[in-house]
Amino acid sequence: MGKREELREKRRRQQQRNLLTGVLIIVGIAVIIVGIVIYRTQAQVGDIVMADVLDYPPSQDTSLGDPNAPVRIDEFADFQCPACAAFHESTMQPLLDTYIKTGKVYFVFHNFPFLDSRSPGNESQDAAMASMCAAEQGQFWPFHDMLFANQIGENVGSFSRPRLEAMAEKLGLDSSFDTCLSQDRYQQPVQDDFDLAIQSGVQSTPSFLINGQLVVGVQPFASMSSLIDQALEAGGSSTP
């Protein structure tokens, strides 16, 4: 083999070594990236807590109580909203015991995921859709409680899709939940709830319609009870 051929062979081998080195570097970077993603996902999912589910009566999707009750309450809430969680923790159980289980109030929850507009992210929307996927399996209210129990901040990962799927798994929901969420199956129904809120004059959460009368903000049970009693005395009902 002449010197020219030897030089060509050396160059060819060097090019092969360079190519192999480049491939190994790319593979190494990919492994690191995948590892980071897995680590972050596991970290996000790992701190989920099991909610203390309230004592709900038999429910139909997002509603509670007798549809023919004299008073109807429509709640508009965002699962990222701390004030909504506060209403749930302080007022919902006595409301259930005193008015909903006794047939005096028909209670309907509506998703109003407006907090996504205040910061980057889509977690209010995703949580809303996830709640409806849970409703497919008759678990809207336990999942509702699970979402409020796992708030960690606004659009900072509370309701990433891996966390939502992990919450569903903790509640014992089957794999159709993941399919439902990945398909954005309830995007339009959530949008319909959002539009209803705007049409009803709702601008923040939580907000309520009590027989059509708009009530804004967290209501302690005493205040809610007074408003319900007034509606009962007035008689009749109004739907949004």
mmCIF file of C-alpha atoms in Angstrom:
data_model
loop_
_atom_site.group_PDB
_atom_site.id
_atom_site.type_symbol
_atom_site.label_atom_id
_atom_site.label_comp_id
_atom_site.label_asym_id
_atom_site.label_seq_id
_atom_site.Cartn_x
_atom_site.Cartn_y
_atom_site.Cartn_z
ATOM 1 C CA MET A 1 0.000 0.000 0.000
ATOM 2 C CA GLY A 2 1.430 3.400 -1.023
ATOM 3 C CA LYS A 3 1.683 6.417 1.232
ATOM 4 C CA ARG A 4 -1.314 8.029 -0.432
ATOM 5 C CA GLU A 5 -3.477 4.989 0.264
ATOM 6 C CA GLU A 6 -2.199 4.850 3.851
ATOM 7 C CA LEU A 7 -3.207 8.489 4.384
ATOM 8 C CA ARG A 8 -6.646 7.833 2.949
ATOM 9 C CA GLU A 9 -7.092 4.814 5.233
ATOM 10 C CA LYS A 10 -6.020 6.847 8.279
ATOM 11 C CA ARG A 11 -8.497 9.588 7.377
ATOM 12 C CA ARG A 12 -11.296 7.036 6.913
ATOM 13 C CA ARG A 13 -10.585 5.467 10.320
ATOM 14 C CA GLN A 14 -10.426 8.885 11.947
ATOM 15 C CA GLN A 15 -13.776 9.836 10.405
ATOM 16 C CA GLN A 16 -15.291 6.598 11.719
ATOM 17 C CA ARG A 17 -13.914 7.302 15.211
ATOM 18 C CA ASN A 18 -15.260 10.864 15.074
ATOM 19 C CA LEU A 19 -18.660 9.612 13.927
ATOM 20 C CA LEU A 20 -18.792 6.989 16.704
ATOM 21 C CA THR A 21 -17.773 9.574 19.290
ATOM 22 C CA GLY A 22 -20.512 11.911 18.059
ATOM 23 C CA VAL A 23 -23.126 9.158 18.242
ATOM 24 C CA LEU A 24 -22.051 8.234 21.778
ATOM 25 C CA ILE A 25 -22.251 11.875 22.867
ATOM 26 C CA ILE A 26 -25.763 12.221 21.415
ATOM 27 C CA VAL A 27 -26.897 8.986 23.063
ATOM 28 C CA GLY A 28 -25.386 10.114 26.371
ATOM 29 C CA ILE A 29 -27.183 13.457 26.210
ATOM 30 C CA ALA A 30 -30.448 11.703 25.376
ATOM 31 C CA VAL A 31 -30.051 9.363 28.355
ATOM 32 C CA ILE A 32 -29.393 12.315 30.655
ATOM 33 C CA ILE A 33 -32.447 14.187 29.369
ATOM 34 C CA VAL A 34 -34.682 11.137 29.768
ATOM 35 C CA GLY A 35 -33.297 10.623 33.268
ATOM 36 C CA ILE A 36 -34.058 14.221 34.215
ATOM 37 C CA VAL A 37 -37.606 13.949 32.853
ATOM 38 C CA ILE A 38 -38.214 10.688 34.735
ATOM 39 C CA TYR A 39 -36.747 12.126 37.931
ATOM 40 C CA ARG A 40 -38.862 15.269 37.731
ATOM 41 C CA THR A 41 -41.988 13.289 36.926
ATOM 42 C CA GLN A 42 -41.407 10.948 39.849
ATOM 43 C CA ALA A 43 -40.680 13.919 42.123
ATOM 44 C CA GLN A 44 -43.916 15.588 41.027
ATOM 45 C CA VAL A 45 -45.969 12.444 41.527
ATOM 46 C CA GLY A 46 -44.295 11.319 44.727
ATOM 47 C CA ASP A 47 -45.747 13.957 47.039
ATOM 48 C CA ILE A 48 -49.430 13.273 46.310
ATOM 49 C CA VAL A 49 -51.558 12.942 49.444
ATOM 50 C CA MET A 50 -54.761 10.979 49.792
ATOM 51 C CA ALA A 51 -57.727 13.246 50.436
ATOM 52 C CA ASP A 52 -60.127 12.889 53.337
ATOM 53 C CA VAL A 53 -63.236 12.540 51.189
ATOM 54 C CA LEU A 54 -66.334 14.224 52.563
ATOM 55 C CA ASP A 55 -69.468 12.253 53.404
ATOM 56 C CA TYR A 56 -71.345 12.717 50.135
ATOM 57 C CA PRO A 57 -74.822 11.396 49.378
ATOM 58 C CA PRO A 58 -75.352 9.469 46.128
ATOM 59 C CA SER A 59 -74.487 11.812 43.265
ATOM 60 C CA GLN A 60 -75.124 12.243 39.573
ATOM 61 C CA ASP A 61 -71.976 13.426 37.810
ATOM 62 C CA THR A 62 -71.225 16.898 39.235
ATOM 63 C CA SER A 63 -74.496 17.343 41.109
ATOM 64 C CA LEU A 64 -75.654 16.449 44.604
ATOM 65 C CA GLY A 65 -79.099 16.105 46.095
ATOM 66 C CA ASP A 66 -82.650 16.170 44.788
ATOM 67 C CA PRO A 67 -83.106 17.978 41.442
ATOM 68 C CA ASN A 68 -86.601 18.938 42.650
ATOM 69 C CA ALA A 69 -85.327 20.612 45.837
ATOM 70 C CA PRO A 70 -86.729 24.123 46.419
ATOM 71 C CA VAL A 71 -83.271 25.707 46.366
ATOM 72 C CA ARG A 72 -80.634 25.201 43.701
ATOM 73 C CA ILE A 73 -77.009 26.240 44.238
ATOM 74 C CA ASP A 74 -74.612 26.389 41.299
ATOM 75 C CA GLU A 75 -70.963 26.664 42.293
ATOM 76 C CA PHE A 76 -68.350 27.965 39.841
ATOM 77 C CA ALA A 77 -64.841 26.975 40.898
ATOM 78 C CA ASP A 78 -61.261 26.537 39.728
ATOM 79 C CA PHE A 79 -59.328 23.604 41.211
ATOM 80 C CA GLN A 80 -56.205 25.789 41.515
ATOM 81 C CA CYS A 81 -58.113 28.369 43.578
ATOM 82 C CA PRO A 82 -57.148 28.358 47.304
ATOM 83 C CA ALA A 83 -60.396 30.123 48.217
ATOM 84 C CA CYS A 84 -62.353 27.316 46.543
ATOM 85 C CA ALA A 85 -60.441 24.799 48.625
ATOM 86 C CA ALA A 86 -61.205 26.865 51.741
ATOM 87 C CA PHE A 87 -64.946 26.796 50.975
ATOM 88 C CA HIS A 88 -64.764 23.062 50.463
ATOM 89 C CA GLU A 89 -62.924 22.514 53.750
ATOM 90 C CA SER A 90 -64.987 24.843 55.937
ATOM 91 C CA THR A 91 -68.497 24.947 54.514
ATOM 92 C CA MET A 92 -69.235 21.978 52.300
ATOM 93 C CA GLN A 93 -69.765 19.263 54.938
ATOM 94 C CA PRO A 94 -72.302 21.200 57.075
ATOM 95 C CA LEU A 95 -74.000 22.269 53.828
ATOM 96 C CA LEU A 96 -74.258 18.613 52.860
ATOM 97 C CA ASP A 97 -75.606 17.532 56.234
ATOM 98 C CA THR A 98 -78.060 20.388 56.801
ATOM 99 C CA TYR A 99 -79.469 21.124 53.368
ATOM 100 C CA ILE A 100 -78.403 18.729 50.604
ATOM 101 C CA LYS A 101 -79.019 15.377 52.318
ATOM 102 C CA THR A 102 -82.323 16.679 53.709
ATOM 103 C CA GLY A 103 -83.705 17.488 50.263
ATOM 104 C CA LYS A 104 -83.720 21.264 50.661
ATOM 105 C CA VAL A 105 -80.843 22.049 48.260
ATOM 106 C CA TYR A 106 -79.803 20.744 44.886
ATOM 107 C CA PHE A 107 -76.090 21.502 44.420
ATOM 108 C CA VAL A 108 -74.344 21.609 41.035
ATOM 109 C CA PHE A 109 -70.609 22.124 40.489
ATOM 110 C CA HIS A 110 -69.360 23.930 37.365
ATOM 111 C CA ASN A 111 -65.761 24.175 36.199
ATOM 112 C CA PHE A 112 -64.551 27.752 35.724
ATOM 113 C CA PRO A 113 -60.815 27.354 34.948
ATOM 114 C CA PHE A 114 -60.017 31.042 34.686
ATOM 115 C CA LEU A 115 -56.690 31.046 36.568
ATOM 116 C CA ASP A 116 -54.793 29.751 33.525
ATOM 117 C CA SER A 117 -55.160 33.232 32.036
ATOM 118 C CA ARG A 118 -53.115 34.756 34.905
ATOM 119 C CA SER A 119 -49.928 32.744 34.448
ATOM 120 C CA PRO A 120 -48.336 30.377 31.928
ATOM 121 C CA GLY A 121 -49.778 26.912 32.109
ATOM 122 C CA ASN A 122 -52.933 24.970 31.480
ATOM 123 C CA GLU A 123 -53.392 23.231 34.809
ATOM 124 C CA SER A 124 -56.835 24.600 35.675
ATOM 125 C CA GLN A 125 -58.137 23.357 32.343
ATOM 126 C CA ASP A 126 -56.429 19.966 32.712
ATOM 127 C CA ALA A 127 -57.727 19.533 36.277
ATOM 128 C CA ALA A 128 -61.235 20.423 35.117
ATOM 129 C CA MET A 129 -61.101 17.866 32.299
ATOM 130 C CA ALA A 130 -59.631 15.272 34.662
ATOM 131 C CA SER A 131 -62.518 15.775 37.084
ATOM 132 C CA MET A 132 -64.947 14.998 34.288
ATOM 133 C CA CYS A 133 -62.967 11.904 33.314
ATOM 134 C CA ALA A 134 -63.324 10.785 36.941
ATOM 135 C CA ALA A 135 -67.060 11.464 36.693
ATOM 136 C CA GLU A 136 -67.236 8.840 33.935
ATOM 137 C CA GLN A 137 -66.411 6.288 36.628
ATOM 138 C CA GLY A 138 -68.770 7.792 39.210
ATOM 139 C CA GLN A 139 -65.880 9.372 41.113
ATOM 140 C CA PHE A 140 -66.241 13.087 40.452
ATOM 141 C CA TRP A 141 -66.597 14.110 44.098
ATOM 142 C CA PRO A 142 -63.749 11.985 45.527
ATOM 143 C CA PHE A 143 -61.512 13.264 42.710
ATOM 144 C CA HIS A 144 -62.745 16.817 43.390
ATOM 145 C CA ASP A 145 -61.558 16.390 46.999
ATOM 146 C CA MET A 146 -58.257 14.892 45.856
ATOM 147 C CA LEU A 147 -57.537 17.885 43.631
ATOM 148 C CA PHE A 148 -58.109 20.407 46.420
ATOM 149 C CA ALA A 149 -55.978 18.338 48.814
ATOM 150 C CA ASN A 150 -53.043 18.434 46.386
ATOM 151 C CA GLN A 151 -52.799 22.130 45.549
ATOM 152 C CA ILE A 152 -49.152 23.222 45.685
ATOM 153 C CA GLY A 153 -49.353 26.539 43.826
ATOM 154 C CA GLU A 154 -50.685 28.139 40.691
ATOM 155 C CA ASN A 155 -49.409 26.555 37.472
ATOM 156 C CA VAL A 156 -46.292 25.155 39.159
ATOM 157 C CA GLY A 157 -47.041 21.466 38.640
ATOM 158 C CA SER A 158 -49.920 20.741 41.021
ATOM 159 C CA PHE A 159 -51.989 19.361 38.186
ATOM 160 C CA SER A 160 -49.488 18.151 35.648
ATOM 161 C CA ARG A 161 -50.887 15.235 33.687
ATOM 162 C CA PRO A 162 -48.623 12.674 35.412
ATOM 163 C CA ARG A 163 -49.895 13.902 38.796
ATOM 164 C CA LEU A 164 -53.515 13.817 37.655
ATOM 165 C CA GLU A 165 -53.034 10.246 36.450
ATOM 166 C CA ALA A 166 -51.358 9.309 39.738
ATOM 167 C CA MET A 167 -54.282 10.797 41.707
ATOM 168 C CA ALA A 168 -56.684 8.707 39.655
ATOM 169 C CA GLU A 169 -54.620 5.606 40.340
ATOM 170 C CA LYS A 170 -54.639 6.326 44.091
ATOM 171 C CA LEU A 171 -58.426 6.496 43.960
ATOM 172 C CA GLY A 172 -58.569 3.176 42.150
ATOM 173 C CA LEU A 173 -59.812 4.504 38.810
ATOM 174 C CA ASP A 174 -59.119 2.269 35.849
ATOM 175 C CA SER A 175 -56.941 3.023 32.817
ATOM 176 C CA SER A 176 -59.816 4.525 30.847
ATOM 177 C CA PHE A 177 -59.174 7.675 32.905
ATOM 178 C CA ASP A 178 -55.750 8.108 31.263
ATOM 179 C CA THR A 179 -57.267 7.578 27.825
ATOM 180 C CA CYS A 180 -60.008 10.092 28.535
ATOM 181 C CA LEU A 181 -57.522 12.717 29.704
ATOM 182 C CA SER A 182 -55.089 12.169 26.827
ATOM 183 C CA GLN A 183 -57.939 12.647 24.349
ATOM 184 C CA ASP A 184 -59.054 15.958 25.942
ATOM 185 C CA ARG A 185 -62.506 14.381 25.861
ATOM 186 C CA TYR A 186 -64.159 17.017 28.030
ATOM 187 C CA GLN A 187 -62.609 20.137 26.547
ATOM 188 C CA GLN A 188 -65.947 21.314 25.099
ATOM 189 C CA PRO A 189 -68.088 20.588 28.202
ATOM 190 C CA VAL A 190 -65.565 22.492 30.324
ATOM 191 C CA GLN A 191 -65.715 25.360 27.843
ATOM 192 C CA ASP A 192 -69.520 25.266 28.052
ATOM 193 C CA ASP A 193 -69.281 25.636 31.852
ATOM 194 C CA PHE A 194 -66.845 28.517 31.393
ATOM 195 C CA ASP A 195 -69.230 30.250 28.985
ATOM 196 C CA LEU A 196 -72.129 29.734 31.396
ATOM 197 C CA ALA A 197 -70.091 31.382 34.158
ATOM 198 C CA ILE A 198 -69.400 34.440 32.004
ATOM 199 C CA GLN A 199 -73.045 34.677 30.954
ATOM 200 C CA SER A 200 -74.042 34.507 34.633
ATOM 201 C CA GLY A 201 -71.770 37.413 35.571
ATOM 202 C CA VAL A 202 -69.143 35.272 37.294
ATOM 203 C CA GLN A 203 -65.687 36.868 37.299
ATOM 204 C CA SER A 204 -63.863 35.038 40.098
ATOM 205 C CA THR A 205 -63.945 31.865 42.138
ATOM 206 C CA PRO A 206 -65.637 30.639 44.103
ATOM 207 C CA SER A 207 -68.911 32.162 42.975
ATOM 208 C CA PHE A 208 -72.412 30.804 43.509
ATOM 209 C CA LEU A 209 -75.860 31.184 42.094
ATOM 210 C CA ILE A 210 -78.460 30.583 44.807
ATOM 211 C CA ASN A 211 -81.741 30.285 42.936
ATOM 212 C CA GLY A 212 -80.162 32.543 40.327
ATOM 213 C CA GLN A 213 -78.815 35.160 42.760
ATOM 214 C CA LEU A 214 -75.071 35.702 42.343
ATOM 215 C CA VAL A 215 -72.991 35.364 45.512
ATOM 216 C CA VAL A 216 -69.237 35.956 45.266
ATOM 217 C CA GLY A 217 -66.409 34.657 47.440
ATOM 218 C CA VAL A 218 -65.844 32.152 50.225
ATOM 219 C CA GLN A 219 -68.992 31.869 52.298
ATOM 220 C CA PRO A 220 -68.806 30.588 55.872
ATOM 221 C CA PHE A 221 -71.589 28.188 56.692
ATOM 222 C CA ALA A 222 -73.512 30.774 58.720
ATOM 223 C CA SER A 223 -73.673 33.138 55.748
ATOM 224 C CA MET A 224 -74.561 30.370 53.317
ATOM 225 C CA SER A 225 -77.234 29.092 55.694
ATOM 226 C CA SER A 226 -78.789 32.551 55.952
ATOM 227 C CA LEU A 227 -78.924 32.917 52.168
ATOM 228 C CA ILE A 228 -80.445 29.456 51.745
ATOM 229 C CA ASP A 229 -83.068 30.099 54.431
ATOM 230 C CA GLN A 230 -84.038 33.337 52.678
ATOM 231 C CA ALA A 231 -84.426 31.438 49.411
ATOM 232 C CA LEU A 232 -86.517 28.776 51.147
ATOM 233 C CA GLU A 233 -88.800 31.444 52.610
ATOM 234 C CA ALA A 234 -89.152 33.114 49.225
ATOM 235 C CA GLY A 235 -90.068 29.764 47.657
ATOM 236 C CA GLY A 236 -89.616 28.712 44.055
ATOM 237 C CA SER A 237 -86.403 28.109 42.214
ATOM 238 C CA SER A 238 -84.428 29.527 39.313
ATOM 239 C CA THR A 239 -81.923 27.719 37.136
ATOM 240 C CA PRO A 240 -79.008 29.371 35.307
#
